[in-house]
PDB file of C-alpha atoms in Angstrom:
ATOM      1  CA  UNK A   1     -13.590 -25.809  10.867  1.00 71.00           C
ATOM      2  CA  UNK A   2     -15.422 -26.450   7.316  1.00 78.00           C
ATOM      3  CA  UNK A   3     -17.120 -23.056   7.714  1.00 80.00           C
ATOM      4  CA  UNK A   4     -13.637 -21.779   7.071  1.00 83.00           C
ATOM      5  CA  UNK A   5     -12.318 -23.302   4.515  1.00 84.00           C
ATOM      6  CA  UNK A   6     -15.580 -22.880   2.593  1.00 88.00           C
ATOM      7  CA  UNK A   7     -15.515 -19.859   0.486  1.00 88.00           C
ATOM      8  CA  UNK A   8     -11.787 -21.472  -0.563  1.00 89.00           C
ATOM      9  CA  UNK A   9     -13.554 -24.577  -2.813  1.00 88.00           C
ATOM     10  CA  UNK A  10     -15.154 -21.488  -5.174  1.00 91.00           C
ATOM     11  CA  UNK A  11     -12.558 -21.014  -7.732  1.00 91.00           C
ATOM     12  CA  UNK A  12     -13.013 -17.066  -7.732  1.00 91.00           C
ATOM     13  CA  UNK A  13     -12.445 -17.203  -4.072  1.00 92.00           C
ATOM     14  CA  UNK A  14      -9.221 -18.773  -4.560  1.00 94.00           C
ATOM     15  CA  UNK A  15      -7.689 -16.285  -6.972  1.00 93.00           C
ATOM     16  CA  UNK A  16      -8.914 -13.407  -5.300  1.00 92.00           C
ATOM     17  CA  UNK A  17      -6.616 -14.716  -2.415  1.00 94.00           C
ATOM     18  CA  UNK A  18      -3.877 -15.374  -4.431  1.00 94.00           C
ATOM     19  CA  UNK A  19      -4.788 -11.589  -5.830  1.00 92.00           C
ATOM     20  CA  UNK A  20      -4.639 -10.633  -1.730  1.00 92.00           C
ATOM     21  CA  UNK A  21      -1.716 -12.546  -1.091  1.00 94.00           C
ATOM     22  CA  UNK A  22       0.856 -10.899  -3.771  1.00 95.00           C
ATOM     23  CA  UNK A  23      -0.331  -7.552  -3.131  1.00 93.00           C
ATOM     24  CA  UNK A  24       0.052  -8.253   0.144  1.00 94.00           C
ATOM     25  CA  UNK A  25       3.850  -9.604  -0.891  1.00 96.00           C
ATOM     26  CA  UNK A  26       4.570  -6.049  -3.153  1.00 95.00           C
ATOM     27  CA  UNK A  27       2.727  -3.537  -0.288  1.00 93.00           C
ATOM     28  CA  UNK A  28       5.442  -5.521   2.706  1.00 95.00           C
ATOM     29  CA  UNK A  29       8.164  -4.596   0.155  1.00 95.00           C
ATOM     30  CA  UNK A  30       7.482  -0.844  -0.152  1.00 94.00           C
ATOM     31  CA  UNK A  31       5.102   0.275   2.423  1.00 93.00           C
ATOM     32  CA  UNK A  32       8.158  -1.310   5.426  1.00 94.00           C
ATOM     33  CA  UNK A  33       9.549   2.314   3.497  1.00 93.00           C
ATOM     34  CA  UNK A  34       6.716   4.702   3.935  1.00 90.00           C
ATOM     35  CA  UNK A  35       6.150   3.767   7.634  1.00 91.00           C
ATOM     36  CA  UNK A  36       9.775   4.241   8.296  1.00 90.00           C
ATOM     37  CA  UNK A  37      10.140   7.665   6.322  1.00 86.00           C
ATOM     38  CA  UNK A  38       6.924   8.691   7.000  1.00 84.00           C
ATOM     39  CA  UNK A  39       5.324   9.012   4.050  1.00 82.00           C
ATOM     40  CA  UNK A  40       1.702   7.433   4.348  1.00 81.00           C
ATOM     41  CA  UNK A  41       0.405  10.721   3.304  1.00 81.00           C
ATOM     42  CA  UNK A  42       2.315  10.488   0.012  1.00 80.00           C
ATOM     43  CA  UNK A  43       1.222   7.047  -0.701  1.00 81.00           C
ATOM     44  CA  UNK A  44      -2.242   8.024  -0.374  1.00 79.00           C
ATOM     45  CA  UNK A  45      -2.426  11.062  -2.406  1.00 82.00           C
ATOM     46  CA  UNK A  46       0.015   8.193  -4.974  1.00 81.00           C
ATOM     47  CA  UNK A  47      -3.139   6.131  -5.066  1.00 80.00           C
ATOM     48  CA  UNK A  48      -5.732   8.780  -5.332  1.00 78.00           C
ATOM     49  CA  UNK A  49      -4.161  10.588  -8.301  1.00 81.00           C
ATOM     50  CA  UNK A  50      -4.212   8.042 -10.190  1.00 83.00           C
ATOM     51  CA  UNK A  51      -7.746   8.607 -11.381  1.00 81.00           C
ATOM     52  CA  UNK A  52      -7.142  11.219 -14.053  1.00 85.00           C
ATOM     53  CA  UNK A  53      -5.589   9.315 -15.998  1.00 85.00           C
ATOM     54  CA  UNK A  54      -7.693   6.180 -14.854  1.00 81.00           C
ATOM     55  CA  UNK A  55     -10.552   8.069 -16.191  1.00 80.00           C
ATOM     56  CA  UNK A  56      -9.072   9.556 -19.268  1.00 84.00           C
ATOM     57  CA  UNK A  57      -7.992   5.435 -19.950  1.00 82.00           C
ATOM     58  CA  UNK A  58     -11.217   4.385 -19.830  1.00 78.00           C
ATOM     59  CA  UNK A  59     -13.216   7.298 -21.832  1.00 79.00           C
ATOM     60  CA  UNK A  60     -10.768   6.753 -24.615  1.00 81.00           C
ATOM     61  CA  UNK A  61     -10.973   2.680 -24.326  1.00 79.00           C
ATOM     62  CA  UNK A  62      -7.252   2.087 -23.803  1.00 78.00           C
ATOM     63  CA  UNK A  63      -5.643   0.630 -21.127  1.00 80.00           C
ATOM     64  CA  UNK A  64      -6.506   1.224 -17.529  1.00 77.00           C
ATOM     65  CA  UNK A  65      -2.487  -0.291 -16.419  1.00 79.00           C
ATOM     66  CA  UNK A  66      -1.015   2.597 -18.948  1.00 84.00           C
ATOM     67  CA  UNK A  67      -2.895   5.416 -18.029  1.00 84.00           C
ATOM     68  CA  UNK A  68      -3.053   4.690 -14.179  1.00 83.00           C
ATOM     69  CA  UNK A  69       1.286   4.520 -15.225  1.00 84.00           C
ATOM     70  CA  UNK A  70       0.876   7.707 -16.577  1.00 87.00           C
ATOM     71  CA  UNK A  71      -1.089   9.741 -14.280  1.00 87.00           C
ATOM     72  CA  UNK A  72       1.338   8.290 -11.302  1.00 83.00           C
ATOM     73  CA  UNK A  73       4.342   8.897 -12.916  1.00 82.00           C
ATOM     74  CA  UNK A  74       3.195  12.568 -13.404  1.00 85.00           C
ATOM     75  CA  UNK A  75       2.334  13.087  -9.566  1.00 83.00           C
ATOM     76  CA  UNK A  76       5.598  12.279  -9.025  1.00 79.00           C
ATOM     77  CA  UNK A  77       7.077  13.765 -10.689  1.00 80.00           C
ATOM     78  CA  UNK A  78       4.853  17.054  -9.613  1.00 81.00           C
ATOM     79  CA  UNK A  79       6.062  15.902  -5.848  1.00 75.00           C
ATOM     80  CA  UNK A  80       9.753  15.690  -6.493  1.00 73.00           C
ATOM     81  CA  UNK A  81       9.400  19.753  -8.023  1.00 75.00           C
ATOM     82  CA  UNK A  82       7.251  21.022  -5.902  1.00 72.00           C
ATOM     83  CA  UNK A  83       9.682  18.682  -3.193  1.00 65.00           C
ATOM     84  CA  UNK A  84      12.630  21.586  -4.526  1.00 67.00           C
ATOM     85  CA  UNK A  85      10.475  24.600  -3.404  1.00 63.00           C
ATOM     86  CA  UNK A  86      12.149  26.565  -0.354  1.00 58.00           C
ATOM     87  CA  UNK A  87       8.982  28.176  -0.349  1.00 69.00           C
ATOM     88  CA  UNK A  88       6.369  25.672  -0.232  1.00 71.00           C
ATOM     89  CA  UNK A  89       6.290  22.441   1.934  1.00 74.00           C
ATOM     90  CA  UNK A  90       6.671  19.040   0.601  1.00 74.00           C
ATOM     91  CA  UNK A  91       3.669  17.996   2.297  1.00 75.00           C
ATOM     92  CA  UNK A  92       1.767  21.134   0.762  1.00 79.00           C
ATOM     93  CA  UNK A  93       2.992  20.772  -2.126  1.00 78.00           C
ATOM     94  CA  UNK A  94       1.375  16.781  -2.284  1.00 81.00           C
ATOM     95  CA  UNK A  95      -1.894  18.019  -0.827  1.00 83.00           C
ATOM     96  CA  UNK A  96      -2.093  20.202  -4.128  1.00 83.00           C
ATOM     97  CA  UNK A  97      -1.428  17.852  -6.332  1.00 85.00           C
ATOM     98  CA  UNK A  98      -3.687  15.045  -4.245  1.00 81.00           C
ATOM     99  CA  UNK A  99      -6.536  17.416  -4.437  1.00 85.00           C
ATOM    100  CA  UNK A 100      -5.918  18.790  -8.370  1.00 88.00           C
ATOM    101  CA  UNK A 101      -5.407  15.036  -9.277  1.00 86.00           C
ATOM    102  CA  UNK A 102      -8.724  13.940  -7.667  1.00 81.00           C
ATOM    103  CA  UNK A 103     -10.382  16.939  -8.478  1.00 87.00           C
ATOM    104  CA  UNK A 104      -9.652  16.296 -12.767  1.00 87.00           C
ATOM    105  CA  UNK A 105     -10.314  13.033 -12.311  1.00 81.00           C
ATOM    106  CA  UNK A 106     -13.803  13.292 -10.902  1.00 80.00           C
ATOM    107  CA  UNK A 107     -14.752  15.676 -13.685  1.00 85.00           C
ATOM    108  CA  UNK A 108     -13.117  13.472 -16.483  1.00 80.00           C
ATOM    109  CA  UNK A 109     -15.414  10.706 -14.887  1.00 76.00           C
ATOM    110  CA  UNK A 110     -18.113  12.367 -14.664  1.00 77.00           C
ATOM    111  CA  UNK A 111     -18.698  12.749 -18.413  1.00 73.00           C
ATOM    112  CA  UNK A 112     -19.504   9.038 -17.962  1.00 69.00           C
ATOM    113  CA  UNK A 113     -22.539   7.727 -18.071  1.00 66.00           C
ATOM    114  CA  UNK A 114     -21.769   5.108 -15.193  1.00 61.00           C
ATOM    115  CA  UNK A 115     -20.546   7.669 -12.969  1.00 54.00           C
ATOM    116  CA  UNK A 116     -20.684   6.132  -9.897  1.00 55.00           C
ATOM    117  CA  UNK A 117     -19.650   2.695 -10.422  1.00 52.00           C
ATOM    118  CA  UNK A 118     -16.387   4.144 -11.725  1.00 58.00           C
ATOM    119  CA  UNK A 119     -15.433   5.919  -9.068  1.00 61.00           C
ATOM    120  CA  UNK A 120     -16.322   3.369  -7.206  1.00 67.00           C
ATOM    121  CA  UNK A 121     -14.453   0.685  -9.369  1.00 67.00           C
ATOM    122  CA  UNK A 122     -11.605   2.771  -8.833  1.00 69.00           C
ATOM    123  CA  UNK A 123     -11.688   3.190  -5.210  1.00 68.00           C
ATOM    124  CA  UNK A 124     -12.423  -0.543  -4.233  1.00 71.00           C
ATOM    125  CA  UNK A 125     -12.332  -2.280  -7.345  1.00 74.00           C
ATOM    126  CA  UNK A 126     -13.345  -6.218  -7.477  1.00 80.00           C
ATOM    127  CA  UNK A 127     -10.642  -8.450  -5.695  1.00 85.00           C
ATOM    128  CA  UNK A 128     -13.352 -11.271  -7.074  1.00 85.00           C
ATOM    129  CA  UNK A 129     -12.726 -10.379 -10.513  1.00 84.00           C
ATOM    130  CA  UNK A 130      -9.355 -11.058 -10.039  1.00 88.00           C
ATOM    131  CA  UNK A 131      -8.432 -13.109 -13.393  1.00 88.00           C
ATOM    132  CA  UNK A 132      -4.961 -15.360 -14.244  1.00 90.00           C
ATOM    133  CA  UNK A 133      -3.836 -12.929 -16.273  1.00 89.00           C
ATOM    134  CA  UNK A 134      -3.927 -10.756 -13.689  1.00 88.00           C
ATOM    135  CA  UNK A 135      -2.027 -12.536 -11.397  1.00 92.00           C
ATOM    136  CA  UNK A 136       0.980 -13.501 -13.423  1.00 93.00           C
ATOM    137  CA  UNK A 137       1.018 -10.009 -14.017  1.00 90.00           C
ATOM    138  CA  UNK A 138       1.150  -9.089  -9.753  1.00 93.00           C
ATOM    139  CA  UNK A 139       3.474 -11.707  -9.589  1.00 94.00           C
ATOM    140  CA  UNK A 140       6.203 -10.395 -12.103  1.00 94.00           C
ATOM    141  CA  UNK A 141       5.475  -6.924 -10.332  1.00 93.00           C
ATOM    142  CA  UNK A 142       6.189  -8.510  -7.412  1.00 95.00           C
ATOM    143  CA  UNK A 143       9.666 -10.001  -8.612  1.00 96.00           C
ATOM    144  CA  UNK A 144      10.737  -6.561 -10.048  1.00 95.00           C
ATOM    145  CA  UNK A 145       9.314  -4.911  -6.469  1.00 95.00           C
ATOM    146  CA  UNK A 146      11.887  -7.785  -4.726  1.00 95.00           C
ATOM    147  CA  UNK A 147      14.877  -6.803  -6.771  1.00 96.00           C
ATOM    148  CA  UNK A 148      14.358  -3.072  -5.952  1.00 94.00           C
ATOM    149  CA  UNK A 149      13.600  -3.294  -2.843  1.00 93.00           C
ATOM    150  CA  UNK A 150      17.372  -5.718  -2.598  1.00 93.00           C
ATOM    151  CA  UNK A 151      19.270  -3.598  -4.901  1.00 91.00           C
ATOM    152  CA  UNK A 152      18.243  -0.437  -2.770  1.00 88.00           C
ATOM    153  CA  UNK A 153      18.532  -2.065  -0.067  1.00 88.00           C
ATOM    154  CA  UNK A 154      21.521  -0.430   1.888  1.00 85.00           C
ATOM    155  CA  UNK A 155      20.436   3.041   0.112  1.00 84.00           C
ATOM    156  CA  UNK A 156      16.695   2.957   1.481  1.00 88.00           C
ATOM    157  CA  UNK A 157      18.247   1.826   5.229  1.00 85.00           C
ATOM    158  CA  UNK A 158      20.238   5.431   5.266  1.00 81.00           C
ATOM    159  CA  UNK A 159      17.834   7.443   4.044  1.00 78.00           C
ATOM    160  CA  UNK A 160      15.419   6.222   6.571  1.00 77.00           C
ATOM    161  CA  UNK A 161      17.129   6.717   9.054  1.00 76.00           C
ATOM    162  CA  UNK A 162      20.213   9.917   8.890  1.00 70.00           C
ATOM    163  CA  UNK A 163      20.094  11.535   5.662  1.00 68.00           C
ATOM    164  CA  UNK A 164      22.494  13.116   6.228  1.00 70.00           C
ATOM    165  CA  UNK A 165      24.877  10.728   6.787  1.00 66.00           C
ATOM    166  CA  UNK A 166      23.554   8.696   3.593  1.00 62.00           C
ATOM    167  CA  UNK A 167      25.025  11.593   1.604  1.00 65.00           C
ATOM    168  CA  UNK A 168      28.362  11.211   3.296  1.00 68.00           C
ATOM    169  CA  UNK A 169      28.620   8.173   2.584  1.00 63.00           C
ATOM    170  CA  UNK A 170      27.768   8.553  -0.974  1.00 65.00           C
ATOM    171  CA  UNK A 171      24.510   7.260  -1.383  1.00 65.00           C
ATOM    172  CA  UNK A 172      22.835  10.020  -3.019  1.00 73.00           C
ATOM    173  CA  UNK A 173      19.811  10.406  -1.164  1.00 72.00           C
ATOM    174  CA  UNK A 174      18.014  12.395  -3.357  1.00 76.00           C
ATOM    175  CA  UNK A 175      18.121   9.867  -5.888  1.00 81.00           C
ATOM    176  CA  UNK A 176      17.315   7.613  -3.626  1.00 81.00           C
ATOM    177  CA  UNK A 177      14.616   9.305  -2.425  1.00 81.00           C
ATOM    178  CA  UNK A 178      13.520   9.527  -6.045  1.00 82.00           C
ATOM    179  CA  UNK A 179      14.302   5.313  -6.515  1.00 87.00           C
ATOM    180  CA  UNK A 180      11.617   4.755  -3.406  1.00 88.00           C
ATOM    181  CA  UNK A 181       9.097   7.119  -5.333  1.00 86.00           C
ATOM    182  CA  UNK A 182       9.125   4.803  -7.912  1.00 87.00           C
ATOM    183  CA  UNK A 183       8.926   1.537  -5.629  1.00 91.00           C
ATOM    184  CA  UNK A 184       5.848   2.395  -4.193  1.00 89.00           C
ATOM    185  CA  UNK A 185       3.917   3.634  -7.212  1.00 87.00           C
ATOM    186  CA  UNK A 186       5.101   0.472  -8.641  1.00 89.00           C
ATOM    187  CA  UNK A 187       3.159  -1.031  -6.019  1.00 90.00           C
ATOM    188  CA  UNK A 188      -0.298   0.950  -6.029  1.00 88.00           C
ATOM    189  CA  UNK A 189       0.123   0.933  -9.955  1.00 87.00           C
ATOM    190  CA  UNK A 190       0.452  -2.891 -10.096  1.00 85.00           C
ATOM    191  CA  UNK A 191      -2.050  -3.669  -7.861  1.00 83.00           C
ATOM    192  CA  UNK A 192      -4.597  -0.663  -8.498  1.00 79.00           C
ATOM    193  CA  UNK A 193      -6.958  -2.631 -11.093  1.00 69.00           C
ATOM    194  CA  UNK A 194      -7.275  -5.364  -8.922  1.00 72.00           C
ATOM    195  CA  UNK A 195      -8.428  -4.463  -5.507  1.00 74.00           C
ATOM    196  CA  UNK A 196      -8.654  -0.741  -6.187  1.00 77.00           C
ATOM    197  CA  UNK A 197      -6.827   2.421  -4.116  1.00 74.00           C
ATOM    198  CA  UNK A 198      -8.796   1.768  -0.914  1.00 70.00           C
ATOM    199  CA  UNK A 199      -7.098  -1.670  -0.467  1.00 74.00           C
ATOM    200  CA  UNK A 200      -3.960  -0.658  -1.780  1.00 83.00           C
ATOM    201  CA  UNK A 201      -3.628   1.970   0.722  1.00 82.00           C
ATOM    202  CA  UNK A 202      -4.865  -0.089   3.744  1.00 85.00           C
ATOM    203  CA  UNK A 203      -2.324  -3.056   2.981  1.00 88.00           C
ATOM    204  CA  UNK A 204       0.445  -0.539   1.832  1.00 90.00           C
ATOM    205  CA  UNK A 205       0.291   0.961   5.410  1.00 92.00           C
ATOM    206  CA  UNK A 206      -1.680  -1.460   8.196  1.00 93.00           C
ATOM    207  CA  UNK A 207       0.590  -4.311   8.003  1.00 95.00           C
ATOM    208  CA  UNK A 208       4.017  -2.686   8.175  1.00 95.00           C
ATOM    209  CA  UNK A 209       2.492   0.061  10.767  1.00 94.00           C
ATOM    210  CA  UNK A 210       1.192  -2.811  12.793  1.00 95.00           C
ATOM    211  CA  UNK A 211       4.460  -5.148  12.160  1.00 95.00           C
ATOM    212  CA  UNK A 212       6.715  -1.919  12.908  1.00 94.00           C
ATOM    213  CA  UNK A 213       5.470  -2.341  17.141  1.00 92.00           C
ATOM    214  CA  UNK A 214       7.162  -5.444  17.825  1.00 92.00           C
ATOM    215  CA  UNK A 215      10.409  -5.490  15.626  1.00 93.00           C
ATOM    216  CA  UNK A 216      13.265  -3.128  14.901  1.00 88.00           C
ATOM    217  CA  UNK A 217      15.335  -5.102  12.032  1.00 92.00           C
ATOM    218  CA  UNK A 218      13.792  -4.003   8.713  1.00 93.00           C
ATOM    219  CA  UNK A 219      13.443  -7.209   7.026  1.00 94.00           C
ATOM    220  CA  UNK A 220      11.441  -8.762  10.180  1.00 96.00           C
ATOM    221  CA  UNK A 221       9.017  -5.446   9.705  1.00 96.00           C
ATOM    222  CA  UNK A 222       8.509  -6.775   6.395  1.00 96.00           C
ATOM    223  CA  UNK A 223       8.134 -10.321   6.754  1.00 97.00           C
ATOM    224  CA  UNK A 224       5.582  -9.383   9.878  1.00 96.00           C
ATOM    225  CA  UNK A 225       3.929  -6.504   6.874  1.00 96.00           C
ATOM    226  CA  UNK A 226       3.866  -9.716   4.729  1.00 96.00           C
ATOM    227  CA  UNK A 227       2.174 -12.146   7.247  1.00 97.00           C
ATOM    228  CA  UNK A 228      -0.498  -9.975   8.355  1.00 96.00           C
ATOM    229  CA  UNK A 229      -1.505  -8.545   5.347  1.00 95.00           C
ATOM    230  CA  UNK A 230      -2.032 -12.605   4.098  1.00 96.00           C
ATOM    231  CA  UNK A 231      -3.892 -12.841   7.379  1.00 96.00           C
ATOM    232  CA  UNK A 232      -6.042  -9.791   6.517  1.00 95.00           C
ATOM    233  CA  UNK A 233      -6.848 -11.049   3.048  1.00 94.00           C
ATOM    234  CA  UNK A 234      -8.020 -14.142   3.882  1.00 94.00           C
ATOM    235  CA  UNK A 235      -9.833 -13.311   7.151  1.00 95.00           C
ATOM    236  CA  UNK A 236     -11.556 -10.553   5.089  1.00 93.00           C
ATOM    237  CA  UNK A 237     -12.564 -13.142   2.262  1.00 94.00           C
ATOM    238  CA  UNK A 238     -14.035 -15.013   4.796  1.00 95.00           C
ATOM    239  CA  UNK A 239     -16.167 -12.596   7.028  1.00 94.00           C
ATOM    240  CA  UNK A 240     -17.279 -11.388   2.984  1.00 92.00           C
ATOM    241  CA  UNK A 241     -18.211 -14.106   1.961  1.00 92.00           C
ATOM    242  CA  UNK A 242     -20.109 -15.289   5.330  1.00 91.00           C
ATOM    243  CA  UNK A 243     -21.348 -11.801   5.937  1.00 92.00           C
ATOM    244  CA  UNK A 244     -22.509 -10.528   2.005  1.00 89.00           C
ATOM    245  CA  UNK A 245     -19.840  -7.447   2.489  1.00 89.00           C
ATOM    246  CA  UNK A 246     -17.980  -5.699   0.123  1.00 84.00           C
ATOM    247  CA  UNK A 247     -14.306  -8.221  -0.138  1.00 86.00           C
ATOM    248  CA  UNK A 248     -11.963  -5.459  -0.855  1.00 84.00           C
ATOM    249  CA  UNK A 249     -13.449  -3.152   1.671  1.00 84.00           C
ATOM    250  CA  UNK A 250     -13.450  -6.193   4.364  1.00 90.00           C
ATOM    251  CA  UNK A 251      -9.968  -6.912   3.706  1.00 90.00           C
ATOM    252  CA  UNK A 252      -8.865  -3.349   4.300  1.00 88.00           C
ATOM    253  CA  UNK A 253     -10.792  -2.763   7.804  1.00 91.00           C
ATOM    254  CA  UNK A 254      -8.858  -6.240   8.993  1.00 94.00           C
ATOM    255  CA  UNK A 255      -5.825  -5.180   7.738  1.00 93.00           C
ATOM    256  CA  UNK A 256      -6.497  -1.542  10.179  1.00 93.00           C
ATOM    257  CA  UNK A 257      -7.682  -3.465  12.817  1.00 95.00           C
ATOM    258  CA  UNK A 258      -5.588  -5.821  13.385  1.00 95.00           C
ATOM    259  CA  UNK A 259      -3.114  -2.847  13.815  1.00 95.00           C
ATOM    260  CA  UNK A 260      -5.051  -0.938  16.861  1.00 95.00           C
ATOM    261  CA  UNK A 261      -5.272  -4.736  17.669  1.00 95.00           C
ATOM    262  CA  UNK A 262      -1.452  -4.606  17.834  1.00 94.00           C
ATOM    263  CA  UNK A 263      -1.103  -1.164  19.114  1.00 92.00           C
ATOM    264  CA  UNK A 264      -3.189  -2.562  22.289  1.00 93.00           C
ATOM    265  CA  UNK A 265      -1.156  -5.674  22.850  1.00 91.00           C
ATOM    266  CA  UNK A 266       1.957  -3.772  23.053  1.00 89.00           C
ATOM    267  CA  UNK A 267       0.096  -0.931  25.008  1.00 87.00           C
ATOM    268  CA  UNK A 268      -0.435  -3.898  27.648  1.00 87.00           C
ATOM    269  CA  UNK A 269       2.638  -5.724  27.196  1.00 84.00           C
ATOM    270  CA  UNK A 270       4.630  -2.195  27.709  1.00 80.00           C
ATOM    271  CA  UNK A 271       2.196  -1.661  30.617  1.00 82.00           C
ATOM    272  CA  UNK A 272       2.382  -5.119  32.141  1.00 79.00           C
ATOM    273  CA  UNK A 273       6.364  -4.771  31.779  1.00 78.00           C
ATOM    274  CA  UNK A 274       6.721  -1.681  34.135  1.00 77.00           C
ATOM    275  CA  UNK A 275       4.853  -3.188  36.794  1.00 76.00           C
ATOM    276  CA  UNK A 276       7.403  -6.238  37.002  1.00 78.00           C
ATOM    277  CA  UNK A 277       9.817  -3.660  36.907  1.00 74.00           C
ATOM    278  CA  UNK A 278       8.846  -1.812  39.949  1.00 73.00           C
ATOM    279  CA  UNK A 279       7.827  -4.679  41.477  1.00 71.00           C
ATOM    280  CA  UNK A 280      10.966  -6.435  41.721  1.00 66.00           C
TER     281      UNK A 280
END
């Protein structure tokens, strides 16, 4: 037990834990809809599409958060505009924007004297450098994400399972999709400067996907995702502390590992259930 608790006796690891928990909660609210709507590619593109704004803000000495928000907003508008085209598929449009924004970001970052350091910081973040101000910011972002998820729940639910019915019910699916993209953008922008795009995307997808294997109700998926994200954060920090590995990457790896463990468990459970039915 002392081996597990030892890392959390240090103040910066405690802040990293709280930061990871807050990110897990935000990502559980947004990531559940990403998984149910099959928007994983969009989430990945949004996460990496922030690089031009972050790089430009860094070079100009401006707030990174403003640069990330501007770049993510441009990405969201581009995805929406291309999604209305009947001649280009949504995935194609997202892919083109993804590569274009990422390439532009790398070009801008390459103008810096610390190219490798800047790019590594963007991808992996530094969860062990979380400050009290970052925790306050994440708490505010969590409250906003919870409000959006609560108010948009009915529209998001109809959009995820039957967009045509959503239109029939007057829920305006196009508007709901835009708000959903905004929720995903909020989760990514609020979290990336603390933990990097790798950890954000890992916690955005893996915990909800793992929870969705066991439960069907959306609130339960969100709860399961939040718990799995919290476990991934705590376990990742412990492994990182004792193994000397990168904290953010370790947390993301644990989250993905829990998904595959969950998938294997459901497969084994399904096979055992089939054998029991045949035996009876």
